[in-house]
């Protein structure tokens, strides 16, 4: 449901 | 022991300040230097002549950029990534826009009621074609009221961490864990205020309901826009914006 937030949270700090 | 607790709080404060510095999007000095660089009459008219859809799309784009910095801020906050993913998402979904509104006071010139937008400072009239005069006025009034508090950068950093880490948000899975982190941030904020003799600030902070009301007003206006221009939201708005607000 919150695909993009999930993705942003999983990406390393950038 | 009191000493190790003090050291812990000091580490947390330093972590919040560093996370904030690394993700503040625009440096306070730059914003300060440019605070009289306002849009010309012609530039304002050009914005006012833009179709409503285009202006909404631009503003959604700027909000989304600001929110991406808030997500990075959250990720760097000590303890945030130790929360379960449901709670990270609940806190960001409810709090990211509130943090953007708090951060906006840095980019607001209270002397002429203008805000930094797409490279220059803009008055409320520049946003006329959005068709939500009341929302824009409320946001400008809010920024004006925050400016009156003369926040330091450290105060914005800690206050925005507290806006984000709020154990009262509905749908949290591990409320106690969020409450613990919130408690530590709250102590860090109070210690900072005591050290800088700014305890008086606590009584003047905006009530949480004020930020919540602004965010609901934004979502209501988005719904009204969507009824007026069905399809535009899906075709042209940033996916993250849609995920958070639509």
Tab-separated table of C-alpha atoms in Angstrom:
chain	number	residue	atom	x	y	z
A	1	UNK	CA	0.000	0.000	0.000
A	2	UNK	CA	2.868	2.396	0.748
A	3	UNK	CA	5.203	1.090	-1.903
A	4	UNK	CA	7.242	4.255	-2.372
A	5	UNK	CA	7.653	5.035	1.324
A	6	UNK	CA	8.764	1.425	1.827
A	7	UNK	CA	11.307	1.807	-0.942
A	8	UNK	CA	12.635	5.128	0.393
A	9	UNK	CA	12.988	3.662	3.873
A	10	UNK	CA	14.795	0.583	2.613
A	11	UNK	CA	17.298	2.471	0.445
A	12	UNK	CA	20.538	3.347	2.202
A	13	UNK	CA	21.068	6.915	3.322
A	14	UNK	CA	21.509	8.965	0.180
B	1	UNK	CA	23.179	7.056	36.601
B	2	UNK	CA	22.407	10.749	36.035
B	3	UNK	CA	25.764	11.251	34.304
B	4	UNK	CA	25.357	8.470	31.741
B	5	UNK	CA	21.747	9.580	31.131
B	6	UNK	CA	23.084	13.092	30.499
B	7	UNK	CA	25.664	11.738	28.050
B	8	UNK	CA	22.959	9.720	26.261
B	9	UNK	CA	20.762	12.807	25.893
B	10	UNK	CA	23.718	14.819	24.638
B	11	UNK	CA	24.444	12.128	22.016
B	12	UNK	CA	20.808	12.138	20.952
B	13	UNK	CA	20.817	15.938	20.632
B	14	UNK	CA	23.970	15.843	18.506
B	15	UNK	CA	22.415	13.117	16.347
B	16	UNK	CA	19.221	15.142	15.788
B	17	UNK	CA	21.191	18.295	14.910
B	18	UNK	CA	23.456	16.397	12.508
B	19	UNK	CA	20.499	14.594	10.866
B	20	UNK	CA	18.772	17.912	10.445
B	21	UNK	CA	21.849	19.701	9.049
B	22	UNK	CA	22.337	16.942	6.496
B	23	UNK	CA	18.743	17.030	5.312
B	24	UNK	CA	17.593	20.635	5.695
B	25	UNK	CA	17.326	21.089	1.886
B	26	UNK	CA	18.212	24.796	1.951
B	27	UNK	CA	20.826	26.360	4.175
B	28	UNK	CA	19.554	29.007	6.570
B	29	UNK	CA	22.349	31.407	5.517
B	30	UNK	CA	21.344	31.128	1.848
B	31	UNK	CA	17.681	31.680	2.647
B	32	UNK	CA	18.634	34.669	4.767
B	33	UNK	CA	20.828	36.165	2.041
B	34	UNK	CA	18.035	35.925	-0.512
B	35	UNK	CA	15.116	37.001	1.652
B	36	UNK	CA	14.544	40.227	-0.281
B	37	UNK	CA	14.849	38.567	-3.685
B	38	UNK	CA	11.146	38.584	-4.525
B	39	UNK	CA	9.373	37.774	-7.801
B	40	UNK	CA	8.738	40.767	-10.064
B	41	UNK	CA	5.205	41.916	-10.877
B	42	UNK	CA	5.484	40.229	-14.326
B	43	UNK	CA	6.705	36.948	-12.848
B	44	UNK	CA	3.830	36.939	-10.344
B	45	UNK	CA	1.348	37.557	-13.191
B	46	UNK	CA	2.889	34.707	-15.193
B	47	UNK	CA	2.302	32.350	-12.240
B	48	UNK	CA	-1.236	33.672	-11.816
B	49	UNK	CA	-1.999	32.988	-15.481
B	50	UNK	CA	-0.925	29.353	-15.261
B	51	UNK	CA	-3.750	26.832	-15.475
B	52	UNK	CA	-4.918	25.496	-12.129
B	53	UNK	CA	-3.681	21.964	-12.987
B	54	UNK	CA	-0.172	23.158	-13.763
B	55	UNK	CA	0.097	25.185	-10.564
B	56	UNK	CA	-1.169	22.260	-8.466
B	57	UNK	CA	1.310	19.981	-10.172
B	58	UNK	CA	4.205	22.391	-9.463
B	59	UNK	CA	3.258	22.779	-5.802
B	60	UNK	CA	2.846	19.014	-5.421
B	61	UNK	CA	6.332	18.668	-6.908
B	62	UNK	CA	7.863	21.133	-4.435
B	63	UNK	CA	6.037	19.502	-1.492
B	64	UNK	CA	7.247	16.072	-2.614
B	65	UNK	CA	10.870	17.259	-2.806
B	66	UNK	CA	10.590	18.693	0.699
B	67	UNK	CA	9.056	15.439	1.961
B	68	UNK	CA	11.920	13.386	0.520
B	69	UNK	CA	14.290	15.401	2.718
B	70	UNK	CA	12.039	14.742	5.718
B	71	UNK	CA	12.179	10.990	5.011
B	72	UNK	CA	15.986	11.217	4.955
B	73	UNK	CA	15.868	13.174	8.229
B	74	UNK	CA	13.750	10.422	9.800
B	75	UNK	CA	16.086	7.681	8.567
B	76	UNK	CA	19.065	9.361	10.199
B	77	UNK	CA	17.303	9.955	13.533
B	78	UNK	CA	18.725	7.598	16.076
B	79	UNK	CA	16.061	5.062	17.039
B	80	UNK	CA	13.706	5.719	14.129
B	81	UNK	CA	14.954	2.835	11.986
B	82	UNK	CA	14.749	0.533	15.044
B	83	UNK	CA	10.952	0.973	15.008
B	84	UNK	CA	9.002	-1.623	13.033
B	85	UNK	CA	8.346	-0.686	9.430
B	86	UNK	CA	4.618	-0.238	10.038
B	87	UNK	CA	5.370	2.403	12.653
B	88	UNK	CA	7.988	4.155	10.514
B	89	UNK	CA	5.363	4.470	7.782
B	90	UNK	CA	2.576	5.528	10.163
B	91	UNK	CA	4.793	8.295	11.593
B	92	UNK	CA	5.921	9.532	8.182
B	93	UNK	CA	2.478	9.346	6.655
B	94	UNK	CA	0.998	11.409	9.486
B	95	UNK	CA	3.963	13.658	10.197
B	96	UNK	CA	5.947	14.365	7.026
B	97	UNK	CA	3.724	17.228	5.868
B	98	UNK	CA	3.641	18.656	9.398
B	99	UNK	CA	7.446	18.688	9.446
B	100	UNK	CA	7.484	20.385	6.021
B	101	UNK	CA	5.199	23.101	7.424
B	102	UNK	CA	7.466	23.578	10.435
B	103	UNK	CA	10.568	23.695	8.227
B	104	UNK	CA	8.840	26.251	6.022
B	105	UNK	CA	9.244	28.944	8.681
B	106	UNK	CA	12.970	29.056	7.776
B	107	UNK	CA	12.056	29.908	4.196
B	108	UNK	CA	9.514	32.550	5.187
B	109	UNK	CA	10.158	36.272	5.372
B	110	UNK	CA	7.743	37.546	8.020
B	111	UNK	CA	8.556	41.176	7.190
B	112	UNK	CA	6.829	41.026	3.809
B	113	UNK	CA	4.907	37.729	4.150
B	114	UNK	CA	6.737	35.917	1.364
B	115	UNK	CA	7.975	32.358	1.094
B	116	UNK	CA	10.890	30.901	-0.885
B	117	UNK	CA	9.367	29.070	-3.859
B	118	UNK	CA	11.075	27.989	-7.094
B	119	UNK	CA	14.082	30.261	-6.642
B	120	UNK	CA	12.642	33.495	-5.242
B	121	UNK	CA	10.397	34.772	-2.468
B	122	UNK	CA	6.673	34.744	-3.292
B	123	UNK	CA	3.655	36.372	-1.653
B	124	UNK	CA	0.356	34.531	-1.199
B	125	UNK	CA	-1.073	36.134	-4.372
B	126	UNK	CA	1.393	34.176	-6.527
B	127	UNK	CA	-0.525	30.996	-5.661
B	128	UNK	CA	-3.908	32.405	-6.771
B	129	UNK	CA	-4.491	29.956	-9.615
B	130	UNK	CA	-4.473	27.024	-7.162
B	131	UNK	CA	-7.954	28.150	-6.197
B	132	UNK	CA	-7.439	27.624	-2.466
B	133	UNK	CA	-7.053	31.059	-1.018
B	134	UNK	CA	-8.046	30.007	2.503
B	135	UNK	CA	-5.498	27.187	2.708
B	136	UNK	CA	-2.695	29.438	1.443
B	137	UNK	CA	-3.643	32.149	3.965
B	138	UNK	CA	-3.717	29.606	6.793
B	139	UNK	CA	-0.266	28.309	5.819
B	140	UNK	CA	1.137	31.850	5.604
B	141	UNK	CA	-0.429	32.733	8.983
B	142	UNK	CA	1.099	29.610	10.491
B	143	UNK	CA	4.557	30.435	9.105
B	144	UNK	CA	4.182	33.992	10.402
B	145	UNK	CA	3.318	32.707	13.883
B	146	UNK	CA	6.304	30.334	13.908
B	147	UNK	CA	8.627	33.138	12.763
B	148	UNK	CA	7.524	35.150	15.786
B	149	UNK	CA	9.124	32.455	17.977
B	150	UNK	CA	12.567	33.175	16.420
B	151	UNK	CA	13.494	29.502	16.319
B	152	UNK	CA	17.210	28.706	16.207
B	153	UNK	CA	18.288	25.934	13.824
B	154	UNK	CA	18.764	23.587	16.806
B	155	UNK	CA	15.235	24.351	18.000
B	156	UNK	CA	13.743	23.647	14.549
B	157	UNK	CA	15.713	20.381	14.468
B	158	UNK	CA	14.474	19.116	17.827
B	159	UNK	CA	10.946	20.442	17.468
B	160	UNK	CA	10.554	18.783	14.066
B	161	UNK	CA	11.906	15.494	15.451
B	162	UNK	CA	9.178	15.721	18.091
B	163	UNK	CA	6.506	16.481	15.493
B	164	UNK	CA	7.560	13.324	13.663
B	165	UNK	CA	8.019	10.953	16.608
B	166	UNK	CA	4.559	11.227	18.110
B	167	UNK	CA	3.224	8.212	20.009
B	168	UNK	CA	-0.344	9.509	19.699
B	169	UNK	CA	-0.599	8.755	15.977
B	170	UNK	CA	-3.321	6.203	15.292
B	171	UNK	CA	-2.428	2.705	13.977
B	172	UNK	CA	0.960	2.377	15.699
B	173	UNK	CA	1.868	-1.245	16.435
B	174	UNK	CA	4.423	-0.655	19.181
B	175	UNK	CA	3.207	2.537	20.777
B	176	UNK	CA	5.404	2.039	23.852
B	177	UNK	CA	8.568	1.990	21.756
B	178	UNK	CA	7.561	5.186	19.956
B	179	UNK	CA	6.643	6.774	23.297
B	180	UNK	CA	10.088	5.913	24.666
B	181	UNK	CA	11.853	7.580	21.738
B	182	UNK	CA	9.509	10.544	21.973
B	183	UNK	CA	10.297	10.826	25.686
B	184	UNK	CA	14.042	10.942	25.017
B	185	UNK	CA	13.595	13.587	22.323
B	186	UNK	CA	11.393	15.584	24.656
B	187	UNK	CA	14.089	15.560	27.363
B	188	UNK	CA	16.718	16.540	24.766
B	189	UNK	CA	14.554	19.480	23.654
B	190	UNK	CA	14.022	20.653	27.234
B	191	UNK	CA	17.723	20.369	28.074
B	192	UNK	CA	18.577	22.446	24.992
B	193	UNK	CA	16.021	25.107	25.976
B	194	UNK	CA	17.288	25.218	29.546
B	195	UNK	CA	20.890	25.532	28.403
B	196	UNK	CA	20.007	28.424	26.088
B	197	UNK	CA	17.574	30.024	28.546
B	198	UNK	CA	14.703	29.567	26.149
B	199	UNK	CA	12.309	27.616	28.409
B	200	UNK	CA	9.665	30.243	27.632
B	201	UNK	CA	9.407	28.778	24.138
B	202	UNK	CA	7.569	25.672	25.403
B	203	UNK	CA	4.401	27.616	26.222
B	204	UNK	CA	4.404	29.331	22.831
B	205	UNK	CA	4.749	26.284	20.558
B	206	UNK	CA	1.820	25.704	18.190
B	207	UNK	CA	-0.693	23.187	19.582
B	208	UNK	CA	-0.586	19.842	17.687
B	209	UNK	CA	-4.160	20.444	16.528
B	210	UNK	CA	-3.057	23.449	14.499
B	211	UNK	CA	-0.664	21.389	12.348
B	212	UNK	CA	-3.222	18.608	12.041
B	213	UNK	CA	-5.871	21.079	10.877
B	214	UNK	CA	-3.576	22.529	8.210
B	215	UNK	CA	-2.804	19.052	6.894
B	216	UNK	CA	-6.495	18.091	6.724
B	217	UNK	CA	-7.228	21.379	4.963
B	218	UNK	CA	-4.570	20.455	2.371
B	219	UNK	CA	-6.112	17.007	1.825
B	220	UNK	CA	-9.624	18.505	1.532
B	221	UNK	CA	-8.426	20.986	-1.088
B	222	UNK	CA	-6.713	18.167	-2.966
B	223	UNK	CA	-10.012	16.251	-2.989
B	224	UNK	CA	-11.830	19.325	-4.329
B	225	UNK	CA	-9.159	19.725	-7.034
B	226	UNK	CA	-9.510	16.055	-7.922
B	227	UNK	CA	-13.269	16.419	-8.409
B	228	UNK	CA	-12.662	19.420	-10.678
B	229	UNK	CA	-9.884	17.766	-12.693
B	230	UNK	CA	-10.365	14.016	-12.563
B	231	UNK	CA	-7.412	12.104	-13.959
B	232	UNK	CA	-4.799	14.855	-13.590
B	233	UNK	CA	-3.696	13.619	-10.187
B	234	UNK	CA	-2.971	10.159	-11.499
B	235	UNK	CA	-1.400	11.266	-14.737
B	236	UNK	CA	0.832	14.080	-13.577
B	237	UNK	CA	1.402	14.168	-9.811
B	238	UNK	CA	4.453	12.601	-8.128
B	239	UNK	CA	3.683	9.037	-6.977
B	240	UNK	CA	4.951	9.782	-3.444
B	241	UNK	CA	2.558	12.736	-3.166
B	242	UNK	CA	-0.350	10.519	-4.308
B	243	UNK	CA	0.649	7.811	-1.866
B	244	UNK	CA	0.666	10.233	1.054
B	245	UNK	CA	-2.336	12.412	0.309
B	246	UNK	CA	-4.686	10.870	-2.247
